[in-house]
Each structure stands twice: as structure tokens, then as C-alpha cells.
mmCIF file of C-alpha atoms in Angstrom:
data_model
loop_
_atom_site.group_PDB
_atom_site.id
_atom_site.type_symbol
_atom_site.label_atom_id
_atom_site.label_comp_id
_atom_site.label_asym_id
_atom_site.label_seq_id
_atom_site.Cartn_x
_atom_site.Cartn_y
_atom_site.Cartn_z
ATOM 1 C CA UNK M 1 12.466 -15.985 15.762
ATOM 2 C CA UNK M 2 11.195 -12.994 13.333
ATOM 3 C CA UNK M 3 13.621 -10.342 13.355
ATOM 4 C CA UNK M 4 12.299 -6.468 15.335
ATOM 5 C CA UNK M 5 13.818 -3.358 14.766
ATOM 6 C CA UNK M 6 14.925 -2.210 18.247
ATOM 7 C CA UNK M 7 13.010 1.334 19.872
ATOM 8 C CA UNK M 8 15.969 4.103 19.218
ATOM 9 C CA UNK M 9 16.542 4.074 23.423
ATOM 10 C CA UNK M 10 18.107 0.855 22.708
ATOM 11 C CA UNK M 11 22.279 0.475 22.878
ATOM 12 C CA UNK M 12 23.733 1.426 20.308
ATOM 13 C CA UNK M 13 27.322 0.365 18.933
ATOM 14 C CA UNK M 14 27.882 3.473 17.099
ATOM 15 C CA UNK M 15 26.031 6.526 15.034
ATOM 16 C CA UNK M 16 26.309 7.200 11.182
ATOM 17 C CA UNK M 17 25.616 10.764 10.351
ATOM 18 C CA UNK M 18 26.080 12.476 7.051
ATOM 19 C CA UNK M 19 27.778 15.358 6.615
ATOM 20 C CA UNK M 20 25.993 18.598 4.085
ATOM 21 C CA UNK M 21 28.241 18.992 0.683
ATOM 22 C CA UNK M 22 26.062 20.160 -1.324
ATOM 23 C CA UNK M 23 25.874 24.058 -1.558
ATOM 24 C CA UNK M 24 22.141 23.801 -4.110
ATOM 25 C CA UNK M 25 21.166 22.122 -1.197
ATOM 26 C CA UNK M 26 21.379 24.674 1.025
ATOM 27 C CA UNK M 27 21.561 27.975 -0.668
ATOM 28 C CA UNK M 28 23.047 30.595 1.496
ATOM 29 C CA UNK M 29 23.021 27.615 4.457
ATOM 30 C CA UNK M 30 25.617 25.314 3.842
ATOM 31 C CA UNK M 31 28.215 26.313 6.096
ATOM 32 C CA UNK M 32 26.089 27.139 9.008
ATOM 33 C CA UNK M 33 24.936 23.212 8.399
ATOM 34 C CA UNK M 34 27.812 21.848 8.329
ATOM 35 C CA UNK M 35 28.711 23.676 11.464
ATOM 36 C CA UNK M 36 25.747 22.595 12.952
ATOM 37 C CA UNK M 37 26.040 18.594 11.949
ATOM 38 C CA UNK M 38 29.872 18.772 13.391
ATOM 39 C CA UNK M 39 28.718 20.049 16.963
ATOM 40 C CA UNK M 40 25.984 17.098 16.454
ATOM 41 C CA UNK M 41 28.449 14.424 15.778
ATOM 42 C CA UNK M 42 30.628 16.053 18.457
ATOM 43 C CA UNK M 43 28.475 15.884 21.021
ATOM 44 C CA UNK M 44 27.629 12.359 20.630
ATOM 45 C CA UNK M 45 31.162 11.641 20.196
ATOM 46 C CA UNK M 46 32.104 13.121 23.729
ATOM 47 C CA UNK M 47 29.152 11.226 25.574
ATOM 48 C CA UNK M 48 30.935 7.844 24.543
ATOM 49 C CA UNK M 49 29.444 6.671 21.652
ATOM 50 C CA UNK M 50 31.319 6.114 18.203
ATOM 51 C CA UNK M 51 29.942 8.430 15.093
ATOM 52 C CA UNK M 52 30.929 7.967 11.986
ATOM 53 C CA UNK M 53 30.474 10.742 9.866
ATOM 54 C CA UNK M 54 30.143 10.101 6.064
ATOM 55 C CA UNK M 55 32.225 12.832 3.783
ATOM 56 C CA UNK M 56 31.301 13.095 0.313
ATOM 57 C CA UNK M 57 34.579 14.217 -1.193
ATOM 58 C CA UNK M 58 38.526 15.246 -0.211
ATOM 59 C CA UNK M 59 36.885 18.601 -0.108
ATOM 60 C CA UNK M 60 34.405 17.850 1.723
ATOM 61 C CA UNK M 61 36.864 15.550 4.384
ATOM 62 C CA UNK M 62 38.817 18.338 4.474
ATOM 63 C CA UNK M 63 35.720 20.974 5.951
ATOM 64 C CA UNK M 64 34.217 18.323 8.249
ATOM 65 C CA UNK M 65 37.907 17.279 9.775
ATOM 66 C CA UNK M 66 37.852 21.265 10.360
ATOM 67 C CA UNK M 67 34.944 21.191 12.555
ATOM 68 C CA UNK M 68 34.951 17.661 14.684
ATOM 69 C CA UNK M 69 36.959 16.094 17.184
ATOM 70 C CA UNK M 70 39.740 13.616 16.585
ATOM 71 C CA UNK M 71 36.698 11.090 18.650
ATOM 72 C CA UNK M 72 34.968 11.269 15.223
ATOM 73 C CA UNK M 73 35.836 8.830 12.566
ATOM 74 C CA UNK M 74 35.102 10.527 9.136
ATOM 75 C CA UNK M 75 33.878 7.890 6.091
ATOM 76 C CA UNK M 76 34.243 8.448 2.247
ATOM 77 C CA UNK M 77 31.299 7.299 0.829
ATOM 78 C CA UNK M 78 29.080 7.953 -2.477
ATOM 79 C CA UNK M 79 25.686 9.624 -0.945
ATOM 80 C CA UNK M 80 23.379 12.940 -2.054
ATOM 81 C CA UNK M 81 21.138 13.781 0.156
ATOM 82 C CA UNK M 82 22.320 13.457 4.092
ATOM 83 C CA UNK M 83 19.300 12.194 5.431
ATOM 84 C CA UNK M 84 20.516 8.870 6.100
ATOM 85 C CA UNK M 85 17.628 7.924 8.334
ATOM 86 C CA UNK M 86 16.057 7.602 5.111
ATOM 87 C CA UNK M 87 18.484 6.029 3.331
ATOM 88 C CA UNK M 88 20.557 4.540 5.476
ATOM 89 C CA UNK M 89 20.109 0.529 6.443
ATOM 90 C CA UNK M 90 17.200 -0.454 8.779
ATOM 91 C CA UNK M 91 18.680 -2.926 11.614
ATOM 92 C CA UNK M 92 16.522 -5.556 13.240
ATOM 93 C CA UNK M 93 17.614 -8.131 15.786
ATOM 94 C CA UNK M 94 16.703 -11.804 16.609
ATOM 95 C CA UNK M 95 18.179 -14.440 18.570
ATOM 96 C CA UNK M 96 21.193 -15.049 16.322
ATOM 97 C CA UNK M 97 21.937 -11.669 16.167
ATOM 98 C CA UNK M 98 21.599 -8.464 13.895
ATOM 99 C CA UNK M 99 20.490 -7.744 9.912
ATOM 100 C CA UNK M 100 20.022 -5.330 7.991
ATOM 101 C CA UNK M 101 16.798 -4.025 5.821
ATOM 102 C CA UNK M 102 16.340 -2.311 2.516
ATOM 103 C CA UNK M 103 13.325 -1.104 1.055
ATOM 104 C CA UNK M 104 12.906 0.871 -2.379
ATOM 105 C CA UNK M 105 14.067 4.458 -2.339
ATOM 106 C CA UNK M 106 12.074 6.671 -4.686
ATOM 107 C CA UNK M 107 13.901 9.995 -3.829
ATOM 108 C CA UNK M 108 10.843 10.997 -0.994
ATOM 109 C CA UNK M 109 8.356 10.518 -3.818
ATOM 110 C CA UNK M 110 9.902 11.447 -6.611
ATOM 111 C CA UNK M 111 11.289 14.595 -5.705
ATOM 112 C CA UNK M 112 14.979 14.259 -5.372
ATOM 113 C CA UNK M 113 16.777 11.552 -5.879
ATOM 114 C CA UNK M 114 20.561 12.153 -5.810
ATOM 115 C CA UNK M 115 23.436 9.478 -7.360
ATOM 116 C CA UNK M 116 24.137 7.476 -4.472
ATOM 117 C CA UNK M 117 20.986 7.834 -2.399
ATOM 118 C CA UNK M 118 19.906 3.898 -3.510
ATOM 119 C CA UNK M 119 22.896 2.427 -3.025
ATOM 120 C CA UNK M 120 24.140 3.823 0.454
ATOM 121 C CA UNK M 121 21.883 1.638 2.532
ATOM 122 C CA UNK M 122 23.540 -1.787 1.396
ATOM 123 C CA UNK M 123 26.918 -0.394 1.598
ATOM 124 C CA UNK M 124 26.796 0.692 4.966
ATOM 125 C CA UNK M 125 25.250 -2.625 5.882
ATOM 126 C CA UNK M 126 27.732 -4.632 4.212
ATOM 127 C CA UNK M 127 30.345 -2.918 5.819
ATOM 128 C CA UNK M 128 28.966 -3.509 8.714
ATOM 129 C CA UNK M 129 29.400 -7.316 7.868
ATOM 130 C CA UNK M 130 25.309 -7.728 8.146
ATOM 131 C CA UNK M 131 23.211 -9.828 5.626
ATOM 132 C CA UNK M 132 20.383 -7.711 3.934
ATOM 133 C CA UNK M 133 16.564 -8.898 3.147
ATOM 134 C CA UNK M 134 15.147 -6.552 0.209
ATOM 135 C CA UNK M 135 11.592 -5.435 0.013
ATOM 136 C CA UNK M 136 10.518 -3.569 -3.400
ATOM 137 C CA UNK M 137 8.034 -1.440 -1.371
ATOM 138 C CA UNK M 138 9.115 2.157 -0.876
ATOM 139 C CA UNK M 139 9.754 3.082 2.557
ATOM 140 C CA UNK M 140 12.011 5.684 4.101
ATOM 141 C CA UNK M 141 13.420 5.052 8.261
ATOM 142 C CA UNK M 142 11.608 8.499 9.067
ATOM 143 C CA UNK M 143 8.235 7.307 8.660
ATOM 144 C CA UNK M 144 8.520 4.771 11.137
ATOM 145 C CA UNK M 145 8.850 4.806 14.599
ATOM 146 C CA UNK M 146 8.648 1.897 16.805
ATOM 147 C CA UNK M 147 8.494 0.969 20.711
ATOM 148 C CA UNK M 148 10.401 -1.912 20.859
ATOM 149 C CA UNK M 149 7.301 -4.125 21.641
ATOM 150 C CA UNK M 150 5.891 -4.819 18.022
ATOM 151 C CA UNK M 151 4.037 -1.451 17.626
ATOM 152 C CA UNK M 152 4.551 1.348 14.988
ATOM 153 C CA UNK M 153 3.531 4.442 14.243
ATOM 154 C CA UNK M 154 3.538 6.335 11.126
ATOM 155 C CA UNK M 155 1.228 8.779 9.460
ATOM 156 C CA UNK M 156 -1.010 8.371 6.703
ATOM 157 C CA UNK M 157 -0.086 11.029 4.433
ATOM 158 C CA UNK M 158 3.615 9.316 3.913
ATOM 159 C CA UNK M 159 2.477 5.736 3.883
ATOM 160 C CA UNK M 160 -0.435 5.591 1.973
ATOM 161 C CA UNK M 161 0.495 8.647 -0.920
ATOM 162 C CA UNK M 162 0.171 7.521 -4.055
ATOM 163 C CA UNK M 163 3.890 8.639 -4.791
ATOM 164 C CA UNK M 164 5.220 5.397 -2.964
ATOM 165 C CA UNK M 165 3.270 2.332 -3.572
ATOM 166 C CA UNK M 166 0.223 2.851 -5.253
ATOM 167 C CA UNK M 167 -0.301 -0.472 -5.877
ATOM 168 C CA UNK M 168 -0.048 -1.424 -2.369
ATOM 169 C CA UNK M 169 -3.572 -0.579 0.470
ATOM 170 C CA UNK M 170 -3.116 -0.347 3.906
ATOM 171 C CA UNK M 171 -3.566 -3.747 4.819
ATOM 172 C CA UNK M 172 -0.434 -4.747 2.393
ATOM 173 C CA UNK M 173 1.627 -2.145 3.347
ATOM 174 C CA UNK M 174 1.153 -3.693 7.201
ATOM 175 C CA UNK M 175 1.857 -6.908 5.944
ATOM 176 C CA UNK M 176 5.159 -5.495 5.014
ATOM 177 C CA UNK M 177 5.967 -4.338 7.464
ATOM 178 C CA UNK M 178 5.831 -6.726 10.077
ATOM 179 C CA UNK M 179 7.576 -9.178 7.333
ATOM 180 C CA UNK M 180 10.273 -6.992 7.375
ATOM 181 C CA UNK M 181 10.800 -5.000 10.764
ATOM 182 C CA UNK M 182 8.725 -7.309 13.051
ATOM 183 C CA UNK M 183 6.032 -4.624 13.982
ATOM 184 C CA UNK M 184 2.383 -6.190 14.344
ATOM 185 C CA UNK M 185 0.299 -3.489 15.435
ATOM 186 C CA UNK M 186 0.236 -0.096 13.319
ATOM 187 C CA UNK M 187 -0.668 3.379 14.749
ATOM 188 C CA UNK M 188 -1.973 5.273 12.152
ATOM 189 C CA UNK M 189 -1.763 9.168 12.087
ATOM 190 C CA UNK M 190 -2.981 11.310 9.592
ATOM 191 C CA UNK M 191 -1.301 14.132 8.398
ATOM 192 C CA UNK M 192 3.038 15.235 9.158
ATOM 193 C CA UNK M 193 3.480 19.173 9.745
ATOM 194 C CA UNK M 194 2.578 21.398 6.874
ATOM 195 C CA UNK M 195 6.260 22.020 3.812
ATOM 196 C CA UNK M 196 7.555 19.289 5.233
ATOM 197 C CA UNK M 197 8.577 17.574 1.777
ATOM 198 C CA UNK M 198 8.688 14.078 3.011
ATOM 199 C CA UNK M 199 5.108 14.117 2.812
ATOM 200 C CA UNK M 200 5.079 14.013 6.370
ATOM 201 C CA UNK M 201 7.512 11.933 7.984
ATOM 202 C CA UNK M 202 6.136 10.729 11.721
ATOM 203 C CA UNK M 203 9.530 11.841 13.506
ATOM 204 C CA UNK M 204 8.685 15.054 12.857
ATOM 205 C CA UNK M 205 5.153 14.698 14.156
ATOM 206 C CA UNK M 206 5.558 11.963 17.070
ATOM 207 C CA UNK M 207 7.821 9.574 18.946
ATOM 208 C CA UNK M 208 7.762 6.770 20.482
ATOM 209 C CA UNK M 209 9.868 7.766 24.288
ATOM 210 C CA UNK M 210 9.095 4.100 25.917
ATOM 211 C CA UNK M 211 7.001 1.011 25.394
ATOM 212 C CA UNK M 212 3.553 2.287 24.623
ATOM 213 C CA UNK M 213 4.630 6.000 25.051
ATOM 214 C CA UNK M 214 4.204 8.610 22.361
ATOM 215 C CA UNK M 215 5.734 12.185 22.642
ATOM 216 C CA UNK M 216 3.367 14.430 20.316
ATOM 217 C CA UNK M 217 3.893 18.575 20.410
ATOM 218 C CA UNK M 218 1.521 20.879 21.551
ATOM 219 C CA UNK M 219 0.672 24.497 19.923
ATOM 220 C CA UNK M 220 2.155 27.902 21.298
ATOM 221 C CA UNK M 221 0.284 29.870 20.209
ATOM 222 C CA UNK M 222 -2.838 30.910 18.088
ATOM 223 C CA UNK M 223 -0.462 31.145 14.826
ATOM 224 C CA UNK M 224 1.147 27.759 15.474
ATOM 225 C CA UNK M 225 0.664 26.065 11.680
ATOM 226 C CA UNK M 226 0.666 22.858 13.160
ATOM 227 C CA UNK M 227 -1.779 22.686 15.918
ATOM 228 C CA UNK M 228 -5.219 20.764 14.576
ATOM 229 C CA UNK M 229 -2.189 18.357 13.327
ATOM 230 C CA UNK M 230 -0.858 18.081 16.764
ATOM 231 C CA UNK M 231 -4.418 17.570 17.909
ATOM 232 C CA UNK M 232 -5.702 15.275 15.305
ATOM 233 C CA UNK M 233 -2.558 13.040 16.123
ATOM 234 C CA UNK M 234 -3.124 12.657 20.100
ATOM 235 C CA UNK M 235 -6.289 11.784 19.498
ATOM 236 C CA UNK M 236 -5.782 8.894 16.933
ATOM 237 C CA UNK M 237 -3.101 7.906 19.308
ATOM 238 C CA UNK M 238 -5.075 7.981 23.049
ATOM 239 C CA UNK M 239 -8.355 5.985 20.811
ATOM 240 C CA UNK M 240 -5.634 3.673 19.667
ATOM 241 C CA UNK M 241 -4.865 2.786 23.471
ATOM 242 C CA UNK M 242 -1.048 4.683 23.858
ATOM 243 C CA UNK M 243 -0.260 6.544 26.361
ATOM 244 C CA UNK M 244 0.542 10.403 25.599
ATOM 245 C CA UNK M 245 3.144 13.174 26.697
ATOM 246 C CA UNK M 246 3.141 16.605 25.186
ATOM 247 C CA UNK M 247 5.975 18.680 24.995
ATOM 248 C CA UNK M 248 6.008 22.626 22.931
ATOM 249 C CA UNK M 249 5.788 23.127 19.729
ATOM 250 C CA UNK M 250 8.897 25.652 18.321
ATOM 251 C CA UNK M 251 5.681 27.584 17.235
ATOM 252 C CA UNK M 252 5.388 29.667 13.920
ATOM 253 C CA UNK M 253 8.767 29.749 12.263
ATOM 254 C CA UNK M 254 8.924 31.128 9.224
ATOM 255 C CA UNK M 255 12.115 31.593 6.730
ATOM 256 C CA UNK M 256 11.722 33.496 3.612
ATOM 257 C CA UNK M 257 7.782 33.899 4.410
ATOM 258 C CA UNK M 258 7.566 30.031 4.351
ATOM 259 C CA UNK M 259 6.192 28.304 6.682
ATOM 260 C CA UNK M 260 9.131 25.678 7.987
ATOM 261 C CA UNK M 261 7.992 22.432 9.528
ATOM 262 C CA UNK M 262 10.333 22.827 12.955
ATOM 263 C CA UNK M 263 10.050 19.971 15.346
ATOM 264 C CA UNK M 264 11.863 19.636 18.504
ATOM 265 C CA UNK M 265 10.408 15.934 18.258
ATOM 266 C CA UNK M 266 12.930 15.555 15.350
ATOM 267 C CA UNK M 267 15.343 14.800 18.126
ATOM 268 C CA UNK M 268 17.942 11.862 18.199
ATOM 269 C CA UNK M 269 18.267 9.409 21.132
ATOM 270 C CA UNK M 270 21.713 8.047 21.352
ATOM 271 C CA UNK M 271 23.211 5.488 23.991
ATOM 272 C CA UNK M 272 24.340 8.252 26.134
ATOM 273 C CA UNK M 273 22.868 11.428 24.695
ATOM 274 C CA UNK M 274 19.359 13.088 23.341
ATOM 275 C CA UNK M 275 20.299 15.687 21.452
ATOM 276 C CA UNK M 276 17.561 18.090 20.304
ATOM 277 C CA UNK M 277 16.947 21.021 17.455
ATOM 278 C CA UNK M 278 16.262 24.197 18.291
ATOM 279 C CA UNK M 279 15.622 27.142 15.584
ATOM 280 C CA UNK M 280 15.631 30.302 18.059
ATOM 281 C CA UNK M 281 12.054 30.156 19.199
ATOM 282 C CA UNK M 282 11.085 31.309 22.228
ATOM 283 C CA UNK M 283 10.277 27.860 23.425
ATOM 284 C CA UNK M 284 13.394 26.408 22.277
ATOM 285 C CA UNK M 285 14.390 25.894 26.842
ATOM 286 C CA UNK M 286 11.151 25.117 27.506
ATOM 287 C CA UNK M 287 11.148 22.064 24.288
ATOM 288 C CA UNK M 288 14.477 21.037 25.827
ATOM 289 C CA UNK M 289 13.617 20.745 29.285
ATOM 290 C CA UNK M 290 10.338 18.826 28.375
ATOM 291 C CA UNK M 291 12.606 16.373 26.403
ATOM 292 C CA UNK M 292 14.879 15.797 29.192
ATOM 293 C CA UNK M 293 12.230 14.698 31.244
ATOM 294 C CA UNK M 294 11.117 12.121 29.073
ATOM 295 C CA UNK M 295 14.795 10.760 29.300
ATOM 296 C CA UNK M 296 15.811 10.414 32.900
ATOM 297 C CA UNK M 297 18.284 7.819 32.305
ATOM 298 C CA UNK M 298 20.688 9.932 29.868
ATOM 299 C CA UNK M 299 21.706 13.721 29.335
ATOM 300 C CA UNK M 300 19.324 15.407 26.750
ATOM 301 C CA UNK M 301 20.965 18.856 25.228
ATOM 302 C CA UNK M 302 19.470 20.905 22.651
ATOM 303 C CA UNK M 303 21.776 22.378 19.555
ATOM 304 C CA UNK M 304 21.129 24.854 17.259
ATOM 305 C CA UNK M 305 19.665 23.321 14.000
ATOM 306 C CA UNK M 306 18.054 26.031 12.257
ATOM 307 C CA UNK M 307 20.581 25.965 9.439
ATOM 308 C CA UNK M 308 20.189 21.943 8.769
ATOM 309 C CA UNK M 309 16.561 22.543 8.607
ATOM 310 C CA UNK M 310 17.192 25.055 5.507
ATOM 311 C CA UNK M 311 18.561 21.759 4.010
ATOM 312 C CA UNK M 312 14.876 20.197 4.486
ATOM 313 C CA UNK M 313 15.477 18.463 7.706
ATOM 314 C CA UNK M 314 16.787 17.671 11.092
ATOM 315 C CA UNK M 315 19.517 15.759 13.382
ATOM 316 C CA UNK M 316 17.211 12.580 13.706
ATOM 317 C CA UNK M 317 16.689 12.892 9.862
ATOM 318 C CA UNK M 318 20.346 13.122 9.425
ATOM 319 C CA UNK M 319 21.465 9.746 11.718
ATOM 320 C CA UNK M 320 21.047 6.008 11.886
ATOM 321 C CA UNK M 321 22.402 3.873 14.326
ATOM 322 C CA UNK M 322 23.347 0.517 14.824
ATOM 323 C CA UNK M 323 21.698 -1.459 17.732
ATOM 324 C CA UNK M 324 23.833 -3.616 19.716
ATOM 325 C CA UNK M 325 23.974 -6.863 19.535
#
């Protein structure tokens, strides 16, 4: 039987999160983020689920021990960037059971690529006793998002930039991906929200909630960056046959008169738990609430994560889990 990565609803044996330790990362941010991260791992931890949170140094052991719960089990491991849904192992389940997947890592493009950041994947799948299948194509976990039932969605600006596999046209990069994580049927979007510097990464843009069921924001207001992105993705996604549910968009945030691409859809579903960002937007209840009703088998809170987002991204961005067997 060909291996599929399992939708994010799925059970989950336990949560790795990384933890922020480095301060060029976020300038003027990093212990607000790390403040933040704890009260993620945290409240995972208390809704019953195991989280292992990765510590870069004794220093850096030292500050997260600070902040979380003795239900958190801190890990010492080699990584740069935190954004271990990115680099972290890809898990994808068959009859006999559970393995991991790596694909190339090209630091999102080219743009920063940190010691550690290539290597962190296979670790944490070996530790996890798993066997690993390598592809050479560049992928990173955020641009995918899956229902569980063979279909994918990612965006075209991420998959198909020239800064990843530029050898490699749509139809190959399919191909690869149902070699590797089982899907067979690709939703294409176009473009991710505007400065976000994964070139667009779908789980900020749109997630899969249930078999066949995208969540995609909607604009705020008449400054919302986002909205013909918003719009451009439902439609691509209702011609493509998938059934749509809109929640708010945080609306214009800006930091440092940037434009910063905020996403409550940059949430993370956990076994128990859907914990979403919020950046102190007027919307941020009204993005919550929305959430929660897309999850009526599970508790959905929202947590501040305007300081991780300084840092480039968000608490889905930050996490991987591992399916159950």
C-alpha cells in the first residue's frame, strides 16, 4: 500500500515545537517569542498531548525550562531557524505502519539557511525509530496541506518559483509528490499573502478543516493587503470542486510600516487542541470563534503570537507532529 501523509485532525502521539534562540532573529522580539512559543507548548501540553520542545543550547534550556510546565519535555538538538514544519520530518502511514519523508531544504529559497536546518528532519525521524525515503526536490511541510483523502493544496508562487526546482514543471513536481506523500489530486492556488518570505506558504493562505473542506480568510476591510489573494484562492478552490468556509482576515497589520502577512489560518490542530494566532486586531474574537466552529470535536483557543510573527512566522509554522500509528 503507498504510504499518505495523514490530514493534521488526525491523532497524534506527540508535538515537536522549536523553541526561538536566536536574538538576529528577532530583533527587539525574542523574549516576547519565546514567551509566546512556551504558552503554545503549554497549552498543548495541558490538553493531553506530549510536546517536545527542541532547545538550542544550556542557555537556551535554561530560558525555555523558565517558561513551560514540568508536562513539557525539553530536547537538545542542533537547529536554526524554528520553523520545524519546514524542516522537520514529513510522516506518512500505510498498512505496516509509519515513515518518515525528507525532501531538499534550500533555506526557503535561498534566503536563510542556518547550520542545522538540513539535518534536523532525519534526526528527529530517526529518533523516532522511523525509516526515511529521500527526495532531492525542494519542498518545505508549509506548502502543503492535505485532507487525508489523496488531495493537496498548495500555491503556485512556492511550488513552482524558480528558487526551488527549476528544473522540475508542474506535472513533475505532482509526480513527486504523490511518490512521496501519497497525494493524487493537486489544488493549485496562486499567490501566499504579500512579505511573507516563504514565497507564500499555503498554511498561511488556506487549510484543509475536513475531507474536501478548505478554510480560506476573508478581507476586513477596504485596506486588507490580502483580499484579491483571498478571493483569487476561493475561487481556484470552489472551480476545483472543494467545498469552502471563510473565516476573518486579522486585517491590515502593519509593524515598522511593513506590511506583515498575519493569518489566523496559520493555526495548529493538535489531538486535543486548535490553538490559534492572534496579533491584536480587532478581529482577533471574531477569527477565534470562526475557528472553533470549524472544530466541534476539540477546544480551539487563540494565543497571542504577534511576537513569533516578528520572527517571520507562526505556531503552525513552528510545529510538526507525529501521527499515530
Amino acid at each position: 500500500m503507498t504510504g499518505l501523509m495523514p490530514p493534521e485532525w488526525a491523532p497524534q502521539d506527540w508535538l515537536w515545537i522549536g523553541f526561538p534562540h536566536l536574538a538576529e532573529e528577532w530583533p527587539g522580539w525574542l523574549e516576547p517569542a519565546q514567551e509566546q512559543m512556551a504558552a503554545f507548548a503549554n497549552a498543548v501540553a495541558e490538553s493531553g498531548q506530549e510536546v517536545r520542545l527542541l532547545v538550542r543550547d544550556a542557555a537556551n534550556e535554561a530560558r525555555a525550562a523558565s517558561l513551560v510546565s514540568g508536562k513539557v519535555t525539553l530536547e537538545r538538538r542542533t537547529y536554526g531557524d524554528i520553523w520545524l514544519r519546514d524542516t522537520g520530518p514529513l510522516i506518512v502511514a500505510d498498512g505496516a505502519g509509519r515513515s518518515a519523508r525528507r525532501f531538499g531544504f534550500n533555506g526557503w529559497g535561498g534566503k536563510y539557511l542556518m547550520p542545522g536546518d538540513q539535518e534536523i528532519g532525519a534526526e528527529l525521524a530517526c529518533h523516532a525509530g522511523l525509516a526515511i525515503e529521500a527526495s532531492p526536490m525542494i519542498l518545505e511541510g508549509g506548502a502543503v496541506d492535505g485532507d487525508g483523502t489523496g488531495l493537496v493544496a498548495t500555491t503556485e508562487q512556492c511550488l513552482l518559483n524558480p528558487n526551488r526546482n527549476p528544473d522540475m514543471d508542474r506535472g513533475g513536481i505532482e509526480a513527486e509528490l504523490h511518490r512521496m506523500l501519497g497525494f493524487d489530486r493537486v489544488l493549485w492556488l496562486g499567490d501566499g499573502l504579500i512579505n511573507d518570505h516563504t514565497d507564500g506558504h499555503v498554511d498561511n493562505l488556506a487549510r484543509f478543516v475536513a475531507p474536501n473542506r478548505l478554510v480560506v480568510p476573508e478581507a476586513t476591510g477596504a485596506d486588507d493587503p490580502n483580499a484579491a489573494i483571498y478571493e483569487d484562492a476561493k475561487r481556484r478552490a470552489e472551480a476545483f470542486g472543494v467545498d469552502i468556509a471563510t473565516i476573518p482576515s486579522p486585517g491590515l497589520i502593519v509593524r515598522d510600516g511593513t506590511f506583515e502577512p498575519a493569518s489566523y489560518v496559520n493555526f495548529a490542530i493538535t489531538t486535543n487542541l486548535v490553538v490559534v494566532p492572534t496579533f491584536g486586531s480587532p478581529h482577533d474574537e471574531a477569527g477565534v470563534a470562526a475557528i472553533a466552529e470549524l472544530f466541534p470535536d476539540r477546544a480551539t483557543i487563540g494565543l497571542p503570537g504577534d511576537a513569533v510573527l516578528a520572527g517571520g512566522g507562526g505556531f503552525h509554522c513552528a510545529s510538526q507532529q507525529m501521527p499515530s500509528a
